[in-house]
CSV table of C-alpha atoms and ligand atoms in Angstrom, one decimal:
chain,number,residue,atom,x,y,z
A,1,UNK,CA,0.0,0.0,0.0
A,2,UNK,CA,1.6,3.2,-1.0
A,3,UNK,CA,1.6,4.8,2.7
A,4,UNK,CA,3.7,7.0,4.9
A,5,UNK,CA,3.5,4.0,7.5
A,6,UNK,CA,0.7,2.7,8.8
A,7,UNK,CA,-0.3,4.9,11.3
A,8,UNK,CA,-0.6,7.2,8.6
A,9,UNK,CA,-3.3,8.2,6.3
A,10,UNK,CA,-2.3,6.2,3.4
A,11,UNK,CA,-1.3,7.8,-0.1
A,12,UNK,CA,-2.8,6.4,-3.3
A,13,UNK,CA,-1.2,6.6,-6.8
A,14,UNK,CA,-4.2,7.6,-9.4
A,15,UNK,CA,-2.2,7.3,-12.5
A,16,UNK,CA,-2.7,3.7,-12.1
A,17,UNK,CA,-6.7,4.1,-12.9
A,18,UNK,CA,-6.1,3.3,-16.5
A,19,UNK,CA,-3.4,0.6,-16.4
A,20,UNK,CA,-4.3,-1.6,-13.3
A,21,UNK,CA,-7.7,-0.6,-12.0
A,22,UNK,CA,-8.4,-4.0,-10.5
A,23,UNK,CA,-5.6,-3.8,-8.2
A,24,UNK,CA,-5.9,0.1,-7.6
A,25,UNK,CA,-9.9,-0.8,-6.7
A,26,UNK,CA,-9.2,-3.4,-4.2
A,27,UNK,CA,-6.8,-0.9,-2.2
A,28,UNK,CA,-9.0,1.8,-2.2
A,29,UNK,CA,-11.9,-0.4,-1.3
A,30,UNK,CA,-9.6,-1.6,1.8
A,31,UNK,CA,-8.5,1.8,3.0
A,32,UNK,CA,-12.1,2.9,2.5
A,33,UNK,CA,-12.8,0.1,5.4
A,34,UNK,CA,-10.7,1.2,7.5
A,35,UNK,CA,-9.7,4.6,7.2
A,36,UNK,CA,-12.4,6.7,5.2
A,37,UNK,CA,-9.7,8.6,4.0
A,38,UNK,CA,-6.8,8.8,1.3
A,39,UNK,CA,-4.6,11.1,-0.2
A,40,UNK,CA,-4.8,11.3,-4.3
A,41,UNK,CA,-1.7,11.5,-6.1
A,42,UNK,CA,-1.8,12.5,-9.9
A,43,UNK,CA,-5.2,13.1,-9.7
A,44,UNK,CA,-5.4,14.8,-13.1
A,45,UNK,CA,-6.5,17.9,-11.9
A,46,UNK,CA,-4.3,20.8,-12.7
A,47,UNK,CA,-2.6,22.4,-9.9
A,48,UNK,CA,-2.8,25.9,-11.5
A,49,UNK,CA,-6.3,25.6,-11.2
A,50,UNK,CA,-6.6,24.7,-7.9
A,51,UNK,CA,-4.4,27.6,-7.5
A,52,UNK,CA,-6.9,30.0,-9.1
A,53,UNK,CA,-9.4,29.0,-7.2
A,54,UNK,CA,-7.9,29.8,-4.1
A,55,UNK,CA,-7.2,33.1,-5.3
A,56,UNK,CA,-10.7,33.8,-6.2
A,57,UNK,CA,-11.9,32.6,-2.7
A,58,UNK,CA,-9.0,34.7,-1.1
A,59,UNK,CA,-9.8,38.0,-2.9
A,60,UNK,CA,-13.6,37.0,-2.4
A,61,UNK,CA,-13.8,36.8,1.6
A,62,UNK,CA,-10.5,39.4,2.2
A,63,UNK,CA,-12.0,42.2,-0.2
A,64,UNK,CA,-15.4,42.4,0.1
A,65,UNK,CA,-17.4,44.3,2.8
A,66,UNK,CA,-19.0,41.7,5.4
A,67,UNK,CA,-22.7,43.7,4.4
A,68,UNK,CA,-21.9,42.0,1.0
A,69,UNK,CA,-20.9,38.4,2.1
A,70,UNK,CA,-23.8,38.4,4.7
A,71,UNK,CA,-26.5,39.6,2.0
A,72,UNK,CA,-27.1,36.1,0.7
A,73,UNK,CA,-26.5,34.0,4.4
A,74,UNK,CA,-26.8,30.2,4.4
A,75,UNK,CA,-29.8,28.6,4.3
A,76,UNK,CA,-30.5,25.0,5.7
A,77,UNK,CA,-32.8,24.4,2.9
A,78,UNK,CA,-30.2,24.9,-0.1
A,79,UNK,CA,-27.3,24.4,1.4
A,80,UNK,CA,-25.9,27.5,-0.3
A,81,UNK,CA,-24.5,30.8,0.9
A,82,UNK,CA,-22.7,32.6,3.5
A,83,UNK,CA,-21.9,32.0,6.9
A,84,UNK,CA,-19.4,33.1,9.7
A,85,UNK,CA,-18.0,31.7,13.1
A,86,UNK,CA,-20.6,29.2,13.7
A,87,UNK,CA,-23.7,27.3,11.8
A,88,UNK,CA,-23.2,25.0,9.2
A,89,UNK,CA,-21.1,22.6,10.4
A,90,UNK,CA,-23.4,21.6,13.7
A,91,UNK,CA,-24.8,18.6,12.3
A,92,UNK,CA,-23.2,16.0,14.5
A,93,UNK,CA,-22.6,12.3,13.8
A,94,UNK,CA,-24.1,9.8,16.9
A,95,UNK,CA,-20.6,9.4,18.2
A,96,UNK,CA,-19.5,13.4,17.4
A,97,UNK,CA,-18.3,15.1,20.4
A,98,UNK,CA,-19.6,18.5,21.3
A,99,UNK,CA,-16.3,20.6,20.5
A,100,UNK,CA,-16.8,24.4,21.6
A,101,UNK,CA,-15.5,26.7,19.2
A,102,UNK,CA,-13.8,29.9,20.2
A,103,UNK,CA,-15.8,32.6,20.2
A,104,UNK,CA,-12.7,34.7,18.8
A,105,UNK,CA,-12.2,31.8,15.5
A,106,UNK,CA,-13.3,34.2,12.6
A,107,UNK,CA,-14.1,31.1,10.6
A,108,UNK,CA,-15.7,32.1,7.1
A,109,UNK,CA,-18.0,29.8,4.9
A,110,UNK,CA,-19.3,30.3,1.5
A,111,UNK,CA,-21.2,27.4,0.3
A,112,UNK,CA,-22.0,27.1,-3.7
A,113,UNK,CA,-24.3,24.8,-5.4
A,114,UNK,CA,-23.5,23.8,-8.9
A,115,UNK,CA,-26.1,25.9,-11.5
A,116,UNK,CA,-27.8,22.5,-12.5
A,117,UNK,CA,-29.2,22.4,-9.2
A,118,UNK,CA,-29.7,25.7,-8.3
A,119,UNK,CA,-29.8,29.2,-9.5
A,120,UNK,CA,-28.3,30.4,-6.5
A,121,UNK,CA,-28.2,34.6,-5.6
A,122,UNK,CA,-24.5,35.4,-5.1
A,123,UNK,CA,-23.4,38.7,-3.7
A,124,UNK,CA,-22.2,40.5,-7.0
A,125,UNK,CA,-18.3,40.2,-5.0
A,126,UNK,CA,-18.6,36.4,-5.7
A,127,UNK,CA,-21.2,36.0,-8.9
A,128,UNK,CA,-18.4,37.7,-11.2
A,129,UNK,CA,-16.8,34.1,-10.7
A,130,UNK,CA,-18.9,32.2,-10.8
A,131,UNK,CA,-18.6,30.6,-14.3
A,132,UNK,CA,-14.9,30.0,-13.7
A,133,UNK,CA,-16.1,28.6,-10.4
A,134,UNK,CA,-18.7,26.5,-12.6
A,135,UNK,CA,-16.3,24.9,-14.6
A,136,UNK,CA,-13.9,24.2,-11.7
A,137,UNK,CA,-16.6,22.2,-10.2
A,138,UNK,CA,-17.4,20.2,-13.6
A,139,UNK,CA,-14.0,19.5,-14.0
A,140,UNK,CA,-13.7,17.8,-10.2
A,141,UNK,CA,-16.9,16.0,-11.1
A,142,UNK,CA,-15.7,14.6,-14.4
A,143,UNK,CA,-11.6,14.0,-13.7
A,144,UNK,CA,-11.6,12.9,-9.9
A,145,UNK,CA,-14.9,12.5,-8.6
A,146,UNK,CA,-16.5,9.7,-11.6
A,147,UNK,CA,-13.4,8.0,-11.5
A,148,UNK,CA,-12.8,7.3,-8.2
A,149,UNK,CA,-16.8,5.9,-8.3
A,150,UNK,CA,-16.1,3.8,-10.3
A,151,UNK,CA,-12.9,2.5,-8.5
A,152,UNK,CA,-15.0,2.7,-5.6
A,153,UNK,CA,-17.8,0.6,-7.4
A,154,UNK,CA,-15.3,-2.2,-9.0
A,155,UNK,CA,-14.0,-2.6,-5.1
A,156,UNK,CA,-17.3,-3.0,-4.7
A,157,UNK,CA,-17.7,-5.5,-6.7
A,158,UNK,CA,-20.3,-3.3,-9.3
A,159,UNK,CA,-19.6,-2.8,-12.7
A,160,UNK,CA,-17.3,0.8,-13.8
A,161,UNK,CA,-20.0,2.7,-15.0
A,162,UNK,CA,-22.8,1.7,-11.9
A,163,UNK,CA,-21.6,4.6,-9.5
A,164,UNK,CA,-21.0,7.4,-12.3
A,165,UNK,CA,-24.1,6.7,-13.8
A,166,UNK,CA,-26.2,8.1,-10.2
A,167,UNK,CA,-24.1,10.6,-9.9
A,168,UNK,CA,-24.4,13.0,-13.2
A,169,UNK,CA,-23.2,16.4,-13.2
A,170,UNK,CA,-26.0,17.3,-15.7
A,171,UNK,CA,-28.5,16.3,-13.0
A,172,UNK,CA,-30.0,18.0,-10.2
A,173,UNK,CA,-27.9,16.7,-7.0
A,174,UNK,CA,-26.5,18.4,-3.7
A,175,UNK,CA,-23.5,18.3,-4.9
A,176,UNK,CA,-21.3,21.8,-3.1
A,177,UNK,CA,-18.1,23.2,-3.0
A,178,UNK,CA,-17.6,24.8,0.0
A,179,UNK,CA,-14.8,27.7,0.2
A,180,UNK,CA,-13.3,28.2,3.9
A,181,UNK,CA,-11.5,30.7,5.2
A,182,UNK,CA,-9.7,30.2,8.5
A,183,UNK,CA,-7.9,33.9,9.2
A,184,UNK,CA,-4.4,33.0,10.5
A,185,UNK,CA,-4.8,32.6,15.0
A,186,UNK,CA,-2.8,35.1,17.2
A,187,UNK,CA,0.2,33.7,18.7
A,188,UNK,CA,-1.6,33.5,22.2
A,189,UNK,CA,-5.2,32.2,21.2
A,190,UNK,CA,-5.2,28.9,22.1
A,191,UNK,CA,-8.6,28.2,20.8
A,192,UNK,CA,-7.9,24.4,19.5
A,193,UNK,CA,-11.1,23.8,17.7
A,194,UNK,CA,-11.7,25.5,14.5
A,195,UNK,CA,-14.8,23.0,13.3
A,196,UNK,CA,-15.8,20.5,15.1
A,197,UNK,CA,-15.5,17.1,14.8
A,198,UNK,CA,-18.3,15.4,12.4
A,199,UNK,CA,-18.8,13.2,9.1
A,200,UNK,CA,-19.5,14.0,6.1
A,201,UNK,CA,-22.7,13.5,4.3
A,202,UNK,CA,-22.6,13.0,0.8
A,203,UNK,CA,-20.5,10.4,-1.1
A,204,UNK,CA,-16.9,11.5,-1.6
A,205,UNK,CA,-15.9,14.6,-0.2
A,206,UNK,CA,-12.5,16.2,-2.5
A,207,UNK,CA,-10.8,18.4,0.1
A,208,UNK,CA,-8.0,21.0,-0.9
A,209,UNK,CA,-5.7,22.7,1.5
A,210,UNK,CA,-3.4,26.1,0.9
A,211,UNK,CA,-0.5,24.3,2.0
A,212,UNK,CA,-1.6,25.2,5.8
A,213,UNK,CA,-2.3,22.3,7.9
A,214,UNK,CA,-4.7,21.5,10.3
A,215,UNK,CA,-7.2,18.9,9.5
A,216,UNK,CA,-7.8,16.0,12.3
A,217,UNK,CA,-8.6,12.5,11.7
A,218,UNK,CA,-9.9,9.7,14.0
A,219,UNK,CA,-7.3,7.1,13.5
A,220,UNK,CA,-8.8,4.1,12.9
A,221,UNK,CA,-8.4,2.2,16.3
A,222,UNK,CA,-10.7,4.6,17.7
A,223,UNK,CA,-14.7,3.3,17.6
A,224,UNK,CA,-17.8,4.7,19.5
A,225,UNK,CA,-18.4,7.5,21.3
A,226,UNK,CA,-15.3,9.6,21.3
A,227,UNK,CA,-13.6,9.6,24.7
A,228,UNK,CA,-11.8,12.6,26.2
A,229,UNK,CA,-8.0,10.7,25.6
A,230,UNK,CA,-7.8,9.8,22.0
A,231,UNK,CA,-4.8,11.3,20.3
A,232,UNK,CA,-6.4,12.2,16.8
A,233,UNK,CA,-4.2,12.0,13.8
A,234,UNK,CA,-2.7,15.6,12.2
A,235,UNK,CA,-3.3,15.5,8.2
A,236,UNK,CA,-0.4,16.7,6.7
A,237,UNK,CA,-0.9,18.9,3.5
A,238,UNK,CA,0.9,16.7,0.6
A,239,UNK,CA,1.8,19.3,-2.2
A,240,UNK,CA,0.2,18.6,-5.3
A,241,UNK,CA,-2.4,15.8,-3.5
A,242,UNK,CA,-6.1,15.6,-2.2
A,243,UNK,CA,-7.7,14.9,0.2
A,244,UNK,CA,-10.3,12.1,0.2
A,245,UNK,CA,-13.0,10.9,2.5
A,246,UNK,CA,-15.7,8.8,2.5
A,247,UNK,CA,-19.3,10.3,3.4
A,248,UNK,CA,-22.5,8.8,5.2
A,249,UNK,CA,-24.8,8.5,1.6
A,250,UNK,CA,-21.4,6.2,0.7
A,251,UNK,CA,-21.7,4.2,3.8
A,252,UNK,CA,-25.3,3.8,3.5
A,253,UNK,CA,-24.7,2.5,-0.4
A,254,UNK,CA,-22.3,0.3,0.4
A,255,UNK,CA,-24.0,-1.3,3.4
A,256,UNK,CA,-21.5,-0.4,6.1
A,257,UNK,CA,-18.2,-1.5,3.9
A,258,UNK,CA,-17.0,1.9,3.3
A,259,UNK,CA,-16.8,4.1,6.4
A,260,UNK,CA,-17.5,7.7,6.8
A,261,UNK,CA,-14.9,8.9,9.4
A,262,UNK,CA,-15.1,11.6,12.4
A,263,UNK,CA,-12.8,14.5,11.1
A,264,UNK,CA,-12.4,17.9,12.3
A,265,UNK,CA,-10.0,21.3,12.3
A,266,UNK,CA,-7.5,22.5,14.8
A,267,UNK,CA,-4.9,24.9,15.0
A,268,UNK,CA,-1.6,23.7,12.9
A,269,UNK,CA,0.4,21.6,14.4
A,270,UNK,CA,3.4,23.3,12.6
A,271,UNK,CA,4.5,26.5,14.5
A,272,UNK,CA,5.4,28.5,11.1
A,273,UNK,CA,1.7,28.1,10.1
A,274,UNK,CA,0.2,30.0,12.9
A,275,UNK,CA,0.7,33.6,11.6
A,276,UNK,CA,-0.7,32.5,7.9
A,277,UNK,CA,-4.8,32.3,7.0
A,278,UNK,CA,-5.7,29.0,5.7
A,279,UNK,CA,-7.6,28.1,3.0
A,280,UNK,CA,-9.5,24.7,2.2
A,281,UNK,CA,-12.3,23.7,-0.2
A,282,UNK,CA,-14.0,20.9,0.2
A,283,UNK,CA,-16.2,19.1,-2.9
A,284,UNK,CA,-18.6,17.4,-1.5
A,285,UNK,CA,-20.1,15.1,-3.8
A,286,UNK,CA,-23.8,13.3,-4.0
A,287,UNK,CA,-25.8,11.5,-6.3
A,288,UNK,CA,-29.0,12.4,-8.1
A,289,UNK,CA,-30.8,13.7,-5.8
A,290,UNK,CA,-34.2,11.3,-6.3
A,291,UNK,CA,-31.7,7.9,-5.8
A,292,UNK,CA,-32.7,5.7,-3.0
A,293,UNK,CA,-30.6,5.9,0.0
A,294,UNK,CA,-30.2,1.9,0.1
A,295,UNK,CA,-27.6,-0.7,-0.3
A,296,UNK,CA,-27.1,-1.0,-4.1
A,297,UNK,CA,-27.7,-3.8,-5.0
A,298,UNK,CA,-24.7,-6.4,-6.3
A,299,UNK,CA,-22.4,-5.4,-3.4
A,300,UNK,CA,-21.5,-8.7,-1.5
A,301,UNK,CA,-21.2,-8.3,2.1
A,302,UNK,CA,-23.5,-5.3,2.4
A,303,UNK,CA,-25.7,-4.9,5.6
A,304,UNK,CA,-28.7,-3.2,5.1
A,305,UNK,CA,-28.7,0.2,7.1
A,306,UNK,CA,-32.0,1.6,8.9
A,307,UNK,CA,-32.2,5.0,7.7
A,308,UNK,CA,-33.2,7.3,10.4
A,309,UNK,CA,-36.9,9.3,11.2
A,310,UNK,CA,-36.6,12.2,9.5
A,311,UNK,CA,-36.8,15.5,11.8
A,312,UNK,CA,-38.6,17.2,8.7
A,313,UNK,CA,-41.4,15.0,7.9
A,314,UNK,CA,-41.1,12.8,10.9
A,315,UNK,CA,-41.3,9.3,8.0
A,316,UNK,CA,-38.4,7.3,7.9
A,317,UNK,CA,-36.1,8.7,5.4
A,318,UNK,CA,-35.8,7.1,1.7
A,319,UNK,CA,-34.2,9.4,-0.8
A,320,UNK,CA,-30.9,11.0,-0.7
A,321,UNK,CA,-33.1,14.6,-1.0
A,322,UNK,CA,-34.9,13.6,2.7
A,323,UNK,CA,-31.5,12.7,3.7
A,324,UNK,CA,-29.9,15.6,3.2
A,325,UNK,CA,-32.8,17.8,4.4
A,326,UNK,CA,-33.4,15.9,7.9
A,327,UNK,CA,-29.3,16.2,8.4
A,328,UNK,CA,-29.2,19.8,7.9
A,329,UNK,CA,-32.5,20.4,10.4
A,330,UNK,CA,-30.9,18.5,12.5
A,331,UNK,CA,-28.0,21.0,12.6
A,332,UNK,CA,-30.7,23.5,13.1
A,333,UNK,CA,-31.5,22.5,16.4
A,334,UNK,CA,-28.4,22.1,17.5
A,335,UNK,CA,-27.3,25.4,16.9
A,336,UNK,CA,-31.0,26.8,18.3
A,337,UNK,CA,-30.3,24.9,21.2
A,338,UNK,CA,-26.7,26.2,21.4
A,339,UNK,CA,-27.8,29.8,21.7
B,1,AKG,O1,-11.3,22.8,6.3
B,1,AKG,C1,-11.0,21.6,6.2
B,1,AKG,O2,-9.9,21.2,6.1
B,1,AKG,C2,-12.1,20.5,6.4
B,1,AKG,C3,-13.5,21.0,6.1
B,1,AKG,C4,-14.5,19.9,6.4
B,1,AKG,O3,-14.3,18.9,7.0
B,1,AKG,C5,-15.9,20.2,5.9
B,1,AKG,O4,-16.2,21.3,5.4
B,1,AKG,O5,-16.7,19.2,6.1
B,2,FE2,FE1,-15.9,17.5,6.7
């Protein structure tokens, strides 16, 4: 396995998709067991575009007046918009723990569905990009995010078009890229939590980091309720590599094979970081949004998965849309409550 060890989040070699994809499926499918997450090497995605996309989200949340940002806030209901300290990442897995953020973290969140889905208002700061933003998310969808499905789906045991084919970037999904903007901490704030820990919900989630570390990862040893003593595992940034994890609609899919792990963000471990703003954006990728939210079928070893009540509706959830809709209500509450 191409790793840095294994107590290490292991490091995969996609250039091997078109000569070997057997063997390169069955090692993702067996890191997807156990670890949730993997870096992608030679990805195919050009690094000068991820580049320009952090520059758009820089100039974006560093130039524009916070009337601006805050004139299209996030909304539970599209998952789109802006948001600030708190809010859209209170939706908390059974085992999450309740991390406290510092009041002083100046965390920023702009959340953007792709047009297919939505036609989304954008504060005029922002909408001027939005094409190039656009394409950047069509060409995530079509170069890393349908080929990893199908690798994911062949270590499944599915054919290579079965996972691509539910999750269209023509068709309505929600499917987001979320642009965050951690403002570099003062030497003395000791805040440790940036966003707390939780899983992800869609399929894949595609993360990219400004070469500023800080991403957490529940090692693999770790199960249950998260105890006060766990030593969670720093994700380096890897130049030139993503970040990928596994989400709950995954899990759900593949019957509890593929396991959607507790993540969240602290300060750097790397001293030299501390003074700098990061930067990440995270793809997070679903399927059509009318697709069942079951164990496909064909995937040996699969155990079917109760969905829960929905907090919405209060019926048992079957489609990815309820899914998605009782998860971010549920997030709701939680930050009601919080107040
Ligand atoms: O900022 C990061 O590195 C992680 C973001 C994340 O986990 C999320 O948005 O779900
Ligand atoms: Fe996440």
């Amino acid at each position: 396995m191409g790793s840095l060890g294994p107590e290490n989040i292991p490091v995969v070699d996609f250039s091997r998709f078109d000569t070997d994809l057997p063997s390169l499926a069955k090692e993702i499918k067996e890191i997807c067991e156990t670890w949730g997450f993997l870096y992608l090497k030679n990805h195919g995605l050009e690094q000068n575009k991820v580049d320009r996309m952090f520059n758009i989200s820089e100039t974006f949340f560093t130039t524009t007046p916070l009337e601006e940002k805050a004139s299209t806030p996030w909304n539970s209901i599209y998952n789109a918009g802006y948001d600030a300290k708190t809010g859209t990442e209170k939706y908390m897995h059974e085992n999450g723990a309740k991390d406290v953020v510092s009041s002083q973290d100046g965390k920023e969140v702009f959340v953007i569905r792709k047009h297919q889905s939505y036609d989304q208002p954008m504060p005029p700061a922002l909408r001027r990009f939005n094409p190039e933003i656009q394409q950047f998310m069509a060409e995530t969808h079509q170069k890393i995010a349908v080929r990893l499905l199908a690798c994911l789906g062949v270590g499944l045991g599915l054919t290579r078009d079965r996972l691509p084919e539910i999750h269209k970037h023509e068709s309505p999904s929600y499917t987001t890229l979320r642009l965050i903007y951690y403002p570099a901490l003062q030497q003395a704030d000791n805040a440790p939590i940036r966003l707390p820990s939780h899983t992800d919900q869609g399929v894949i989630t595609i993360l990219f980091q400004n070469q500023i570390a800080g991403l957490q990862v529940r090692p693999p040893k770790y199960t249950g309720k998260i105890s006060e003593d766990e030593v969670w595992l720093d994700a380096p940034v890897i130049p030139g590599a993503v970040l990928i994890n596994i989400g709950e609609t995954m899990t759900f899919f593949s019957g509890g094979l593929m396991k959607s792990t507790l993540h969240r963000v602290a300060r750097s471990p790397n001293a030299e970081d501390w003074g700098k703003d990061r930067y990440s954006m995270a793809y997070f990728c679903h399927p059509n949004q009318d697709t069942l939210l079951e164990v496909i079928q064909g995937i040996e070893g699969a155990n079917k998965r109760e969905t829960p009540v929905s907090c919405v509706t209060g019926r048992q959830v079957k489609t990815v849309k309820d899914w998605i809709e009782h998860r971010h209500s549920m997030g709701r509450q939680e930050a009601m409550v919080a107040k």
